[in-house]
mmCIF file of C-alpha atoms in Angstrom:
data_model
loop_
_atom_site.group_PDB
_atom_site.id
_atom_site.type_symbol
_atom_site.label_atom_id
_atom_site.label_comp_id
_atom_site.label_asym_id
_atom_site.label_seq_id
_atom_site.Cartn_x
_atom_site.Cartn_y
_atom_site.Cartn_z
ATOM 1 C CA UNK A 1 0.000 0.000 0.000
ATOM 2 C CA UNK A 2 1.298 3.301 -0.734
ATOM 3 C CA UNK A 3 1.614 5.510 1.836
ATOM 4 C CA UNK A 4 1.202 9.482 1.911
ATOM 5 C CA UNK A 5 1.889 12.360 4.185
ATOM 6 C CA UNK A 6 0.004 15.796 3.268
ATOM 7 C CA UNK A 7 1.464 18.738 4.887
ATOM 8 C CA UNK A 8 -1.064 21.541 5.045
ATOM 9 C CA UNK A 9 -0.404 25.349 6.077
ATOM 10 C CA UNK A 10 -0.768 24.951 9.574
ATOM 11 C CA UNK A 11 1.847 26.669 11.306
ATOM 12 C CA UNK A 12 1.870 29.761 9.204
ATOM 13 C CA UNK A 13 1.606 33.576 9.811
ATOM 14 C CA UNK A 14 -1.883 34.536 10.056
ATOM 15 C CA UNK A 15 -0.630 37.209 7.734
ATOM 16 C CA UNK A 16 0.203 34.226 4.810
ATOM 17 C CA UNK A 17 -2.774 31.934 6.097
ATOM 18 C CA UNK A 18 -4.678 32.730 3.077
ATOM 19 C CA UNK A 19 -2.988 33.124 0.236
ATOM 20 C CA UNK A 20 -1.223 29.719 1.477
ATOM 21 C CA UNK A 21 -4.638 27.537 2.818
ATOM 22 C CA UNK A 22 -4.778 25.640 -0.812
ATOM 23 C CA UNK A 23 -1.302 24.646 -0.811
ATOM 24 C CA UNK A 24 -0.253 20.790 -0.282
ATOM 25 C CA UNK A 25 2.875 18.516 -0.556
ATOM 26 C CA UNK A 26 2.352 15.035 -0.367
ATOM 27 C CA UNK A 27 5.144 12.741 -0.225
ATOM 28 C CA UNK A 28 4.658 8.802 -1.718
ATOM 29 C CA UNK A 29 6.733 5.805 -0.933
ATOM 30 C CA UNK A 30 6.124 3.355 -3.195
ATOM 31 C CA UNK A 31 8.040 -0.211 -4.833
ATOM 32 C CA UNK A 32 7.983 -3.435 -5.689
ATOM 33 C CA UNK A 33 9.217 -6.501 -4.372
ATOM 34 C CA UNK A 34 9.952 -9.162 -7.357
ATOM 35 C CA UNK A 35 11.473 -12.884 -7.712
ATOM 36 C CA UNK A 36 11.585 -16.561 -8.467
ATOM 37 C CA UNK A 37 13.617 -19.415 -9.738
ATOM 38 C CA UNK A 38 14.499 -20.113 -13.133
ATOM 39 C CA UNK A 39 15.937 -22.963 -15.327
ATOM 40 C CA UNK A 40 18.618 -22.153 -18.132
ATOM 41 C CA UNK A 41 19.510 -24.669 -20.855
ATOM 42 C CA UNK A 42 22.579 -23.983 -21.623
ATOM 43 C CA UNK A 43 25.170 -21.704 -19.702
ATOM 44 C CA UNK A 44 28.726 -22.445 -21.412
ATOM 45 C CA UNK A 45 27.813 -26.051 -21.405
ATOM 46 C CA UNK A 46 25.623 -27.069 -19.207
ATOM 47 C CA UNK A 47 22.229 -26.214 -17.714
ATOM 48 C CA UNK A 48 21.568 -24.367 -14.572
ATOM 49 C CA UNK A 49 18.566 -23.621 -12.343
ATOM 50 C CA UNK A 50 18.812 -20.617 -9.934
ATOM 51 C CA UNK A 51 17.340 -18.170 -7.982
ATOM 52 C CA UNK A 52 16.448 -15.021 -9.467
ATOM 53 C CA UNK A 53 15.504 -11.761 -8.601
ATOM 54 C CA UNK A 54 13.144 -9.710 -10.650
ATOM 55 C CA UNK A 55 11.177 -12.503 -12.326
ATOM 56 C CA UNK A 56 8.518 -10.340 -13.101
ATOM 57 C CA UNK A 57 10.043 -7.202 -12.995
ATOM 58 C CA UNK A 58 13.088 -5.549 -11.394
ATOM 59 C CA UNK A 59 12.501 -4.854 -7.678
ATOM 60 C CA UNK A 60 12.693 -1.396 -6.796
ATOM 61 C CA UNK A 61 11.901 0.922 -3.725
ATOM 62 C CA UNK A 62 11.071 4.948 -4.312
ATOM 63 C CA UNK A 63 9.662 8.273 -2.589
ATOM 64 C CA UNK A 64 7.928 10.575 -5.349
ATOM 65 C CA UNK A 65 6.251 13.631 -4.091
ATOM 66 C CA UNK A 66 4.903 16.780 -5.053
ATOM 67 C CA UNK A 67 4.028 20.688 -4.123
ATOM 68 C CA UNK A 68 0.679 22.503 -5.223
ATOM 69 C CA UNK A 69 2.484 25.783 -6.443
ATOM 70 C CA UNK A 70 -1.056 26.855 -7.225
ATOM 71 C CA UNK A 71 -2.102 27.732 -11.263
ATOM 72 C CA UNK A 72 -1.741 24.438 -12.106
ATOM 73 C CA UNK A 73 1.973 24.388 -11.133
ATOM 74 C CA UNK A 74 4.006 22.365 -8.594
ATOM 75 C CA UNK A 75 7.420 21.357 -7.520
ATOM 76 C CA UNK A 76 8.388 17.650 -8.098
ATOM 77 C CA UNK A 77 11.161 15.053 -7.264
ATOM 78 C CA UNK A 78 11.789 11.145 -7.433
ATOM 79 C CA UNK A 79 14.415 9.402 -5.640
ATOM 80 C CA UNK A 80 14.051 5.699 -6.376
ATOM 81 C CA UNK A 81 16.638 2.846 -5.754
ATOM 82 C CA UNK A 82 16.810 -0.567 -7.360
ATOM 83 C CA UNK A 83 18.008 -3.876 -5.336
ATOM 84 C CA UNK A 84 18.608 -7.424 -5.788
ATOM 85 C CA UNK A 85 15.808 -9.300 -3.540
ATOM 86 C CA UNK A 86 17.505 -12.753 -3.462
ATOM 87 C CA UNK A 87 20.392 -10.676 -1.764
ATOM 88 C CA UNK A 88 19.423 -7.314 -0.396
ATOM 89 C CA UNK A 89 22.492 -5.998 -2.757
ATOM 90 C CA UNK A 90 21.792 -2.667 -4.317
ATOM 91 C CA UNK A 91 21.933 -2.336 -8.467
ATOM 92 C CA UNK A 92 22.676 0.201 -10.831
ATOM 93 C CA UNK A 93 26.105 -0.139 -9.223
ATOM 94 C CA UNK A 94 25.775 0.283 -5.818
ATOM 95 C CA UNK A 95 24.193 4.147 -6.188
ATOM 96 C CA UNK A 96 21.751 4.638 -3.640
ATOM 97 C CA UNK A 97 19.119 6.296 -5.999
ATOM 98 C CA UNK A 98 20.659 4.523 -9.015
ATOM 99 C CA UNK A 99 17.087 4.224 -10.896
ATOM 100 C CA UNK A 100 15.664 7.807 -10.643
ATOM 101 C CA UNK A 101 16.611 10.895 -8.857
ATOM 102 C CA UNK A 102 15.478 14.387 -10.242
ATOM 103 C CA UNK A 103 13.588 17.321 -9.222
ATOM 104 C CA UNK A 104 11.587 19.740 -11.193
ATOM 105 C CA UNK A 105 8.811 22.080 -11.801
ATOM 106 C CA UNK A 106 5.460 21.040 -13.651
ATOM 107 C CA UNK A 107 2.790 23.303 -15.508
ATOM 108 C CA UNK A 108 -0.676 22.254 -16.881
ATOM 109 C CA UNK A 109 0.090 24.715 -19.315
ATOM 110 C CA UNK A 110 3.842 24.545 -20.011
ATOM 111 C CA UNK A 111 4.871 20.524 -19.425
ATOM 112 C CA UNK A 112 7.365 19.964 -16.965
ATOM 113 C CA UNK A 113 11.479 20.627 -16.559
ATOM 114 C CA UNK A 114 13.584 17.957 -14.544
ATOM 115 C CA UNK A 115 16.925 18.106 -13.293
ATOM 116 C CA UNK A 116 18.757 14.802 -12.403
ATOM 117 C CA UNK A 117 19.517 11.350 -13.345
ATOM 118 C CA UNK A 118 16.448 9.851 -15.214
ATOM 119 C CA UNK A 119 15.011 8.299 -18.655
ATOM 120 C CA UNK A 120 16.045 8.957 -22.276
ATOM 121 C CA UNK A 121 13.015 9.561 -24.794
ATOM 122 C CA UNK A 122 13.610 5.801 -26.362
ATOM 123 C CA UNK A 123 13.179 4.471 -22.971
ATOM 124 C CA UNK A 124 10.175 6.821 -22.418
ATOM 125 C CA UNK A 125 8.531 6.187 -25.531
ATOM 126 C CA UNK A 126 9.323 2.832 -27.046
ATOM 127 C CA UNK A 127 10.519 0.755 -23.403
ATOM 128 C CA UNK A 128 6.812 -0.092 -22.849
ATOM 129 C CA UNK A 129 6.901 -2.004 -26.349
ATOM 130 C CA UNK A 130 9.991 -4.039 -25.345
ATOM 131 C CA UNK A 131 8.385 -4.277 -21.338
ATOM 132 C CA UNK A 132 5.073 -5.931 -23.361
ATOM 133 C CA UNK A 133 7.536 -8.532 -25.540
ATOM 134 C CA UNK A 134 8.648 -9.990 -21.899
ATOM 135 C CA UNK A 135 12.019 -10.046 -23.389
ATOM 136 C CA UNK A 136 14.943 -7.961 -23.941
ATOM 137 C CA UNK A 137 16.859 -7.458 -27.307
ATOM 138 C CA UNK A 138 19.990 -8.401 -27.617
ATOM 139 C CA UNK A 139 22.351 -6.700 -25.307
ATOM 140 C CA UNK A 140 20.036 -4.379 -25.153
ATOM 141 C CA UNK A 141 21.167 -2.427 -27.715
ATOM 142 C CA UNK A 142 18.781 -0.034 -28.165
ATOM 143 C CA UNK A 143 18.001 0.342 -24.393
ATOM 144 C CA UNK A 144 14.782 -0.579 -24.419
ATOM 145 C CA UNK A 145 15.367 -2.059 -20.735
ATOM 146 C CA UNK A 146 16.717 0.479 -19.560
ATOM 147 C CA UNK A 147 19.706 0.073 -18.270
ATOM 148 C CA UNK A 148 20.921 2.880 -19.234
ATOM 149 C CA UNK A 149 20.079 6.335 -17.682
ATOM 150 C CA UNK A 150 21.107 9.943 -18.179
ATOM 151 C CA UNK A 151 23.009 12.082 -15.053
ATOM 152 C CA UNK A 152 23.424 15.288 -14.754
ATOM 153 C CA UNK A 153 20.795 15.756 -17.219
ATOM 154 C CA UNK A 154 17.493 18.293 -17.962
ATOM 155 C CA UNK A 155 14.601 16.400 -19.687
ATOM 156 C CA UNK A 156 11.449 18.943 -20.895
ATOM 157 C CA UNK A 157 8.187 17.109 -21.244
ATOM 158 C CA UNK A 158 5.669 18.937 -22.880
ATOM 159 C CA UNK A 159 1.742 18.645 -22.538
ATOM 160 C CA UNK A 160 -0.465 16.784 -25.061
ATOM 161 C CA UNK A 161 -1.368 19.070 -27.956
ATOM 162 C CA UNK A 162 -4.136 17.623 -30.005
ATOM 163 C CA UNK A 163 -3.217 14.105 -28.913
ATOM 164 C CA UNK A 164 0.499 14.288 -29.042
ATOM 165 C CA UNK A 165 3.725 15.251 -26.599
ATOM 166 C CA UNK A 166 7.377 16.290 -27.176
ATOM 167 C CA UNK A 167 10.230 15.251 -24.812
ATOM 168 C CA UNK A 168 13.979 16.190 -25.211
ATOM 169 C CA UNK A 169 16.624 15.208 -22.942
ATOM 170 C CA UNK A 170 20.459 16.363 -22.810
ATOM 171 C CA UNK A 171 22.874 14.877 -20.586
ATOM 172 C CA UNK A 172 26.296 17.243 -19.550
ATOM 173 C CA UNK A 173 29.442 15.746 -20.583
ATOM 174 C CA UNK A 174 31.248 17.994 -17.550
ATOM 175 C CA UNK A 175 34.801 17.696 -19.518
ATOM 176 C CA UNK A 176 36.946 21.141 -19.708
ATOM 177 C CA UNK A 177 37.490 22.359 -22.962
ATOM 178 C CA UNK A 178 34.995 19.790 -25.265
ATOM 179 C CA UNK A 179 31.418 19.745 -24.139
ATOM 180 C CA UNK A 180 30.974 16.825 -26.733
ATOM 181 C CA UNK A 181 32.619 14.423 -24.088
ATOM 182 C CA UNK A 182 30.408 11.760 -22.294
ATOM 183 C CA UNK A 183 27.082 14.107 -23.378
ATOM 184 C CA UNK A 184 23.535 12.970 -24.282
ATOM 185 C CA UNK A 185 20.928 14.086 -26.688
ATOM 186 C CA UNK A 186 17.579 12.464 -26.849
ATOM 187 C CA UNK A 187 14.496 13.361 -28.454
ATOM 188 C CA UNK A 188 11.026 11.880 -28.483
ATOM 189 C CA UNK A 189 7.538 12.390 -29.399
ATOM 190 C CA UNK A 190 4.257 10.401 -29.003
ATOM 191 C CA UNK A 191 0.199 10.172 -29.808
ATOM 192 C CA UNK A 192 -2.696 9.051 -28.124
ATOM 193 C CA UNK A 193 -5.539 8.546 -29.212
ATOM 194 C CA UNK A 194 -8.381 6.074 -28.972
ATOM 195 C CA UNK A 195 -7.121 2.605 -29.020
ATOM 196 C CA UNK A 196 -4.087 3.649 -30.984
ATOM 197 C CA UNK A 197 -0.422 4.769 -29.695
ATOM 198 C CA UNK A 198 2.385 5.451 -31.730
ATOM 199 C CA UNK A 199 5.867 7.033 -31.270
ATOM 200 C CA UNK A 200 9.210 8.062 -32.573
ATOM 201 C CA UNK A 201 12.816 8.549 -30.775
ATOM 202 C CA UNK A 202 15.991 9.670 -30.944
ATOM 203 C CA UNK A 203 19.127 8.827 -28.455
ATOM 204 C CA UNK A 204 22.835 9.602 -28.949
ATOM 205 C CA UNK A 205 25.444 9.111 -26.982
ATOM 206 C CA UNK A 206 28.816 10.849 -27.520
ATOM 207 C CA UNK A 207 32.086 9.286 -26.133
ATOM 208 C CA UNK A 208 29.882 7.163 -23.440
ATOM 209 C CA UNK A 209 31.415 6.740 -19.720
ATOM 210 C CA UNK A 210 34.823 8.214 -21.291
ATOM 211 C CA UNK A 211 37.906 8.299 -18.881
ATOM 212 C CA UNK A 212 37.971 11.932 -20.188
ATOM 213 C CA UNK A 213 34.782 12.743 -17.659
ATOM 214 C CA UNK A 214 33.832 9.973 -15.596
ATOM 215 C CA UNK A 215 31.001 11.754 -14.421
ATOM 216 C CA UNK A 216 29.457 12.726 -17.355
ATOM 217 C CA UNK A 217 25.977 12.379 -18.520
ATOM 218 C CA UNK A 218 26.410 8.161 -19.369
ATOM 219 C CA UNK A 219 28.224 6.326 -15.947
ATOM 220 C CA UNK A 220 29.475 3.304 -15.535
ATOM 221 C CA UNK A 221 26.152 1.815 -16.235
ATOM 222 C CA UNK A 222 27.659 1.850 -19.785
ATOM 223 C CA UNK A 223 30.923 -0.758 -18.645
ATOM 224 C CA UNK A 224 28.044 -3.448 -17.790
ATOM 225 C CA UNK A 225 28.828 -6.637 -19.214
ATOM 226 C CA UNK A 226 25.341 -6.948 -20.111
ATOM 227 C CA UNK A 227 25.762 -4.688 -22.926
ATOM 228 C CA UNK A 228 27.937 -7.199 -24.960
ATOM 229 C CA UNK A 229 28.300 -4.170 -27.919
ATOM 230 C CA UNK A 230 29.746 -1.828 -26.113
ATOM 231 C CA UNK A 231 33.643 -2.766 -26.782
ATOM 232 C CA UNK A 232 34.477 -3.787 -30.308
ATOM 233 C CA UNK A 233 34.754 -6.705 -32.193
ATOM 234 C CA UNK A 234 38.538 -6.336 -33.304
ATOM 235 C CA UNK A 235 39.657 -4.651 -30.205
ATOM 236 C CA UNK A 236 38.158 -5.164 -26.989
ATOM 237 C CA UNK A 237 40.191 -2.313 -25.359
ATOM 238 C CA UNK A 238 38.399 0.103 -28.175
ATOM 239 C CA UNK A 239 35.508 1.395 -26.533
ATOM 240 C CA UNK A 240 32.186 3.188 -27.762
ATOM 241 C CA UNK A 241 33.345 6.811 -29.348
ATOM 242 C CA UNK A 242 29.597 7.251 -30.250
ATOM 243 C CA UNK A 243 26.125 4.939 -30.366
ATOM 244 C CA UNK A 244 22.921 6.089 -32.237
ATOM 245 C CA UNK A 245 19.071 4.681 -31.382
ATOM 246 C CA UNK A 246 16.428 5.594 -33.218
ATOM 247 C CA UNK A 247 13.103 3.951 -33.186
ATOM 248 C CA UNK A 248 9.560 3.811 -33.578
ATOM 249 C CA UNK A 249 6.539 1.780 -32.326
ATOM 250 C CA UNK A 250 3.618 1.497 -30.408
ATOM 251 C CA UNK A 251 0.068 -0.219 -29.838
ATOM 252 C CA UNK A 252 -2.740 -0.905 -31.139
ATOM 253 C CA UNK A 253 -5.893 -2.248 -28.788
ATOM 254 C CA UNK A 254 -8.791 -4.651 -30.099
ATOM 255 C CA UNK A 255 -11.499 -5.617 -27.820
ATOM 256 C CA UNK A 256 -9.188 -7.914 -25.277
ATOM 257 C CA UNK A 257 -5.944 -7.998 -27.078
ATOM 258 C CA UNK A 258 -3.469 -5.122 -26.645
ATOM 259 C CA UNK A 259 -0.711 -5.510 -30.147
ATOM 260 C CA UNK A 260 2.321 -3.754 -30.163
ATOM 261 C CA UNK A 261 5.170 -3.657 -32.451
ATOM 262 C CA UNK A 262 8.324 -1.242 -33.428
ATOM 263 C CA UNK A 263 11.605 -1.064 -34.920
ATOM 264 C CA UNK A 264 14.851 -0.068 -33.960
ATOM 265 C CA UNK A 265 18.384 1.363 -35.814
ATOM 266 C CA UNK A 266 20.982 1.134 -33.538
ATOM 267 C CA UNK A 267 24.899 2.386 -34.855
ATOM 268 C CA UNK A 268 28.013 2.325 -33.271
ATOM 269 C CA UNK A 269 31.435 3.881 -33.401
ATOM 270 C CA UNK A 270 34.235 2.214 -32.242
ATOM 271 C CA UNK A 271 37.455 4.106 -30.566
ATOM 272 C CA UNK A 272 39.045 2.040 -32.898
ATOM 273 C CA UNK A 273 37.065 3.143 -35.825
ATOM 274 C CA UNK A 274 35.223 0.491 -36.573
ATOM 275 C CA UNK A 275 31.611 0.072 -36.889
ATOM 276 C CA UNK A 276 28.131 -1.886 -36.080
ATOM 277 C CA UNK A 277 24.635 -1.125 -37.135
ATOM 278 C CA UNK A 278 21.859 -3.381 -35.689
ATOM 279 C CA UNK A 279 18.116 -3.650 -36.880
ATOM 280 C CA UNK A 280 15.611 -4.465 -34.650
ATOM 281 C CA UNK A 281 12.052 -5.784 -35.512
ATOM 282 C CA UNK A 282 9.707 -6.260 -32.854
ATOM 283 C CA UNK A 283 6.103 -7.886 -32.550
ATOM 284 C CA UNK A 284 4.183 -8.655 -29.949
ATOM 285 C CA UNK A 285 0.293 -9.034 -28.074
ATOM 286 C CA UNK A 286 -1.182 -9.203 -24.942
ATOM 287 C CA UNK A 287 -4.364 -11.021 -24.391
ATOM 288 C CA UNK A 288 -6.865 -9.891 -21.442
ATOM 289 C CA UNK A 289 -8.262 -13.392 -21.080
ATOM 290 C CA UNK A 290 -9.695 -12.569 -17.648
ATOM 291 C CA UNK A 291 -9.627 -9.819 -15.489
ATOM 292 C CA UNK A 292 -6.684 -11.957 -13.659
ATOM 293 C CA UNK A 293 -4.831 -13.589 -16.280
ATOM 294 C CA UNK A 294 -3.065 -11.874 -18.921
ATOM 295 C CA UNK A 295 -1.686 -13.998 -21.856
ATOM 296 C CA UNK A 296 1.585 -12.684 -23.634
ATOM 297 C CA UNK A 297 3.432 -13.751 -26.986
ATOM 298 C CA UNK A 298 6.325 -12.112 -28.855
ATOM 299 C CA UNK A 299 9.509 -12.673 -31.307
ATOM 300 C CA UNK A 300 12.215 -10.315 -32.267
ATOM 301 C CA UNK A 301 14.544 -10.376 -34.786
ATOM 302 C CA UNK A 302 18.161 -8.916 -34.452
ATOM 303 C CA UNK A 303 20.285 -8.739 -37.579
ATOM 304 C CA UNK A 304 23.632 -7.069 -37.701
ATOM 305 C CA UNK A 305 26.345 -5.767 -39.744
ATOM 306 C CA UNK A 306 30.166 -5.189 -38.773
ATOM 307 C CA UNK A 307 32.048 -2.968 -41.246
ATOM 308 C CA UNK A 308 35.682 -4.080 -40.955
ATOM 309 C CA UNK A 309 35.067 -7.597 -40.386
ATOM 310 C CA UNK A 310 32.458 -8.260 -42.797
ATOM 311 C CA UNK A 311 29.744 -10.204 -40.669
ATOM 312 C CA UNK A 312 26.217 -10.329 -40.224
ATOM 313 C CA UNK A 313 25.152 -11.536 -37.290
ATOM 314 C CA UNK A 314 21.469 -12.866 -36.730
ATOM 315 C CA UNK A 315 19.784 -13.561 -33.775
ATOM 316 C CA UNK A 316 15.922 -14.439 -33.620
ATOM 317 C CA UNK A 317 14.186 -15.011 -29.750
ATOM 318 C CA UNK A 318 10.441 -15.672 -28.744
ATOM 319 C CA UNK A 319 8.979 -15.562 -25.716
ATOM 320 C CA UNK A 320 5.604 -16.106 -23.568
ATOM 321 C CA UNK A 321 4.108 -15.442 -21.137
ATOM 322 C CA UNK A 322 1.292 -16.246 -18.737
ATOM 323 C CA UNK A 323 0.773 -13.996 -15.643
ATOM 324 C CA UNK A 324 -2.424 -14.468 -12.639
ATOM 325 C CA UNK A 325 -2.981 -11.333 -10.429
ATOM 326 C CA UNK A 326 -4.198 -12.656 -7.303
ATOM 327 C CA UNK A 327 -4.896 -9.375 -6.404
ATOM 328 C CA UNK A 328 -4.692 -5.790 -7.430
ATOM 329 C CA UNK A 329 -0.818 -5.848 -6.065
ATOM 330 C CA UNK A 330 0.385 -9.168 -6.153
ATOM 331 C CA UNK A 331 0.242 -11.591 -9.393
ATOM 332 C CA UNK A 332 2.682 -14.634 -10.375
ATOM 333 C CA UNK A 333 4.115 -15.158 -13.567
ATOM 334 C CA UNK A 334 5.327 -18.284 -15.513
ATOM 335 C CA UNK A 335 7.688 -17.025 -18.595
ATOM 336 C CA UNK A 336 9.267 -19.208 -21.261
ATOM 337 C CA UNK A 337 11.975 -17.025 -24.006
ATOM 338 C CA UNK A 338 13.573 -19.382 -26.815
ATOM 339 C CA UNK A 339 16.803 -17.638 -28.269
ATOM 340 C CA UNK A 340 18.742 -18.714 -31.414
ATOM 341 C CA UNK A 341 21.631 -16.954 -33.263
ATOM 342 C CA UNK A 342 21.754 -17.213 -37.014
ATOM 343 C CA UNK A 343 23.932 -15.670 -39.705
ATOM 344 C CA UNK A 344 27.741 -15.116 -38.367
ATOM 345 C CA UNK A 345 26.536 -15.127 -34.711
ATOM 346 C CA UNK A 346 27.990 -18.024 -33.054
ATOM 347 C CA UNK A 347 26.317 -17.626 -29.145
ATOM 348 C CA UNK A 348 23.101 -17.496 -27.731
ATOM 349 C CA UNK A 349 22.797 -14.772 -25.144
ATOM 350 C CA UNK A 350 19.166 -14.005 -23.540
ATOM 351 C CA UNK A 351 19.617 -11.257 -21.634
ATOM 352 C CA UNK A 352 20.513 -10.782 -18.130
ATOM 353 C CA UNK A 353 22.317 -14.615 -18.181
ATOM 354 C CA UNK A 354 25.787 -16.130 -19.907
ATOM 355 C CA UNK A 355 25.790 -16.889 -23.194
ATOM 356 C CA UNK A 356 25.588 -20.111 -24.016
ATOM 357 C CA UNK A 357 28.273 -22.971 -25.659
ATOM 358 C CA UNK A 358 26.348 -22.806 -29.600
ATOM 359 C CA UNK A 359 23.664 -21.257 -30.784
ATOM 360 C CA UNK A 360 20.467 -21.999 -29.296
ATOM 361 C CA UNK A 361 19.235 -21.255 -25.707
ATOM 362 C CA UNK A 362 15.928 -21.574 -23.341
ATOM 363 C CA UNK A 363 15.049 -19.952 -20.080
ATOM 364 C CA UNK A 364 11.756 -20.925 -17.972
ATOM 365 C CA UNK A 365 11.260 -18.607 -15.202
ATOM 366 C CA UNK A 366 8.520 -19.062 -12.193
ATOM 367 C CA UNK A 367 8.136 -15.559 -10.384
ATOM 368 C CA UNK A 368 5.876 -13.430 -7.859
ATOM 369 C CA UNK A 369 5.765 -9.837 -7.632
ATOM 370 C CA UNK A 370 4.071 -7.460 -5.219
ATOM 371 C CA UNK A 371 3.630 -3.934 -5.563
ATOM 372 C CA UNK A 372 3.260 -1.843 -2.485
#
């Protein structure tokens, strides 16, 4: 349950008592708690069954709140931290707030400024298509997941104007001399209408986690070795000098069944000049087969194309999903995601486990989540 603290204008001047009466701040902590076990057919060799946390979803724990600055404006912030629940670790490498943490001013009227570490527009606009797949692309490449997140970054969000929104994002590369160092640029914008969402996005990243500014716009987030792009294929000292996304996708809803689909261009320049451009094609639906199950199927199809090295790897991946709510805050989920390379890729890899010893891989996953 979330719980809420409203601070009225109690203790004020008499003076200030009513030009202040209407104005609240209310303070939210919220989270969820996610996990399971899960059964990998092939990790380097041999299969593996393990604990797992964030099964459903990755656990998180947050505080959001807001001030009534009266007009339709208020003040805003979100500090939220991410943690493993099998062992009480944190994530995002060991920041306390390493999921969100930004504060801002809203308008009704104007949209709303942030200041912080928070979401790119390709996360913002096209993550929910990737969240609905219940599956990651590979590496996630085009950071659908999200595991990457800009710092020291302003984001504008505008309002909805005749169904659709704007939001741009740029991250401070904080290096002396060349603002082009460790920087972000993102840029976004969506519709709504009906039973029919759609959206574009743009995300570059300059010279990513560079030694040249540490602590730049993109962190160490970017070193994960999750993100199996993010050195180059000929040199695997030669990191990122600069990685393109852009996308589009969205949903469409008929009667019970929510479809979504997009595609993503990702390209990357190597230190070591070098190249990689990856295509993404993603389909997917979710059936409302009762108000307590949900019934999910997707594929995606990676292909690739390295420059100096003249290959094309392929990788294809399905996965499904069934998922009972018990309640309105706690559901369990069985998931099942097939991956196999094709083309010159020689590994499976679904994300968040080891790649496997050819080219074909399986995960079954059993999870609960609550949401508090």
């Amino acid at each position: 349950m979330k719980k809420h603290w409203m601070i009225g204008a109690l203790a004020i001047p008499a003076a200030l008592a009513g030009a202040q009466a209407q104005a609240q701040s209310k303070v939210e902590i919220y989270g969820l708690i996610s996990g399971g076990v899960g059964y990998l057919s092939n990790q380097g060799g041999p299969h593996n069954l393990e604990a797992l946390s964030g099964t459903n979803q990755n656990p998180r724990i947050g505080f959001r709140g807001q001030e009534d600055l009266g007009g339709g404006n208020k003040a805003i912030f979100n500090l939220e931290n991410g943690f493993n629940m099998m062992t009480g670790g944190t994530a995002q490498n060991g920041r306390l707030f390493g999921r969100q943490s930004w504060v801002g001013l809203s308008s009704n009227s104007m949209g709303t400024v942030t200041l912080g570490r928070q979401y790119e527009a390709v996360k913002d606009y096209l993550g929910p298509v990737v969240i609905a797949s219940n599956g990651v692309h590979i590496g996630d490449n085009d950071n659908g997941y999200n595991n990457l997140r800009v710092q020291n970054s302003v984001k504008y969000v505008s309002p909805y104007f005749n169904d659709f929104n704007v939001t741009a994002v740029y991250g401070f590369g904080e290096a002396a001399g060349d603002a082009a160092v460790n920087r972000v640029m993102s840029i976004g914008s969506g519709y709504k209408g009906g039973n029919f969402r759609w959206a574009v996005a743009y995300t570059q990243m300059d010279q990513p986690n560079s030694s040249k500014s540490p602590d730049g716009a993109m962190g160490n987030d970017y070193a994960s070795s999750l993100l199996i792009f993010n050195k180059s294929a000929v040199n695997s000292s030669a990191g990122v000098r600069r990685q393109r996304i852009a996308g589009t996708g969205g949903f469409y809803i008929v009667g019970n069944t929510d479809f979504g689909a997009m595609y993503s261009n990702v390209k990357y320049e190597y230190l070591d000049n070098t190249k990689l451009t990856l295509q993404n094609v993603d389909i997917n639906l979710v059936h409302h087969y009762t108000p307590q199950l949900n019934l999910g199927a997707s594929y995606f199809y990676t292909t690739g194309k390295y420059d100096t090295i003249n290959t094309n790897p392929k990788w294809h991946q399905v996965n499904f999903q069934a998922d009972y709510f018990l309640s309105k805050r706690t559901d369990v989920a069985i998931t099942y995601s097939y991956q196999m390379a094709a083309g010159d890729a020689t590994k499976a890899t679904i994300f968040g486990f080891p790649s496997s010893s050819d080219k074909k891989q399986a995960v079954l996953m059993l999870g609960v989540r609550h949401v508090f």
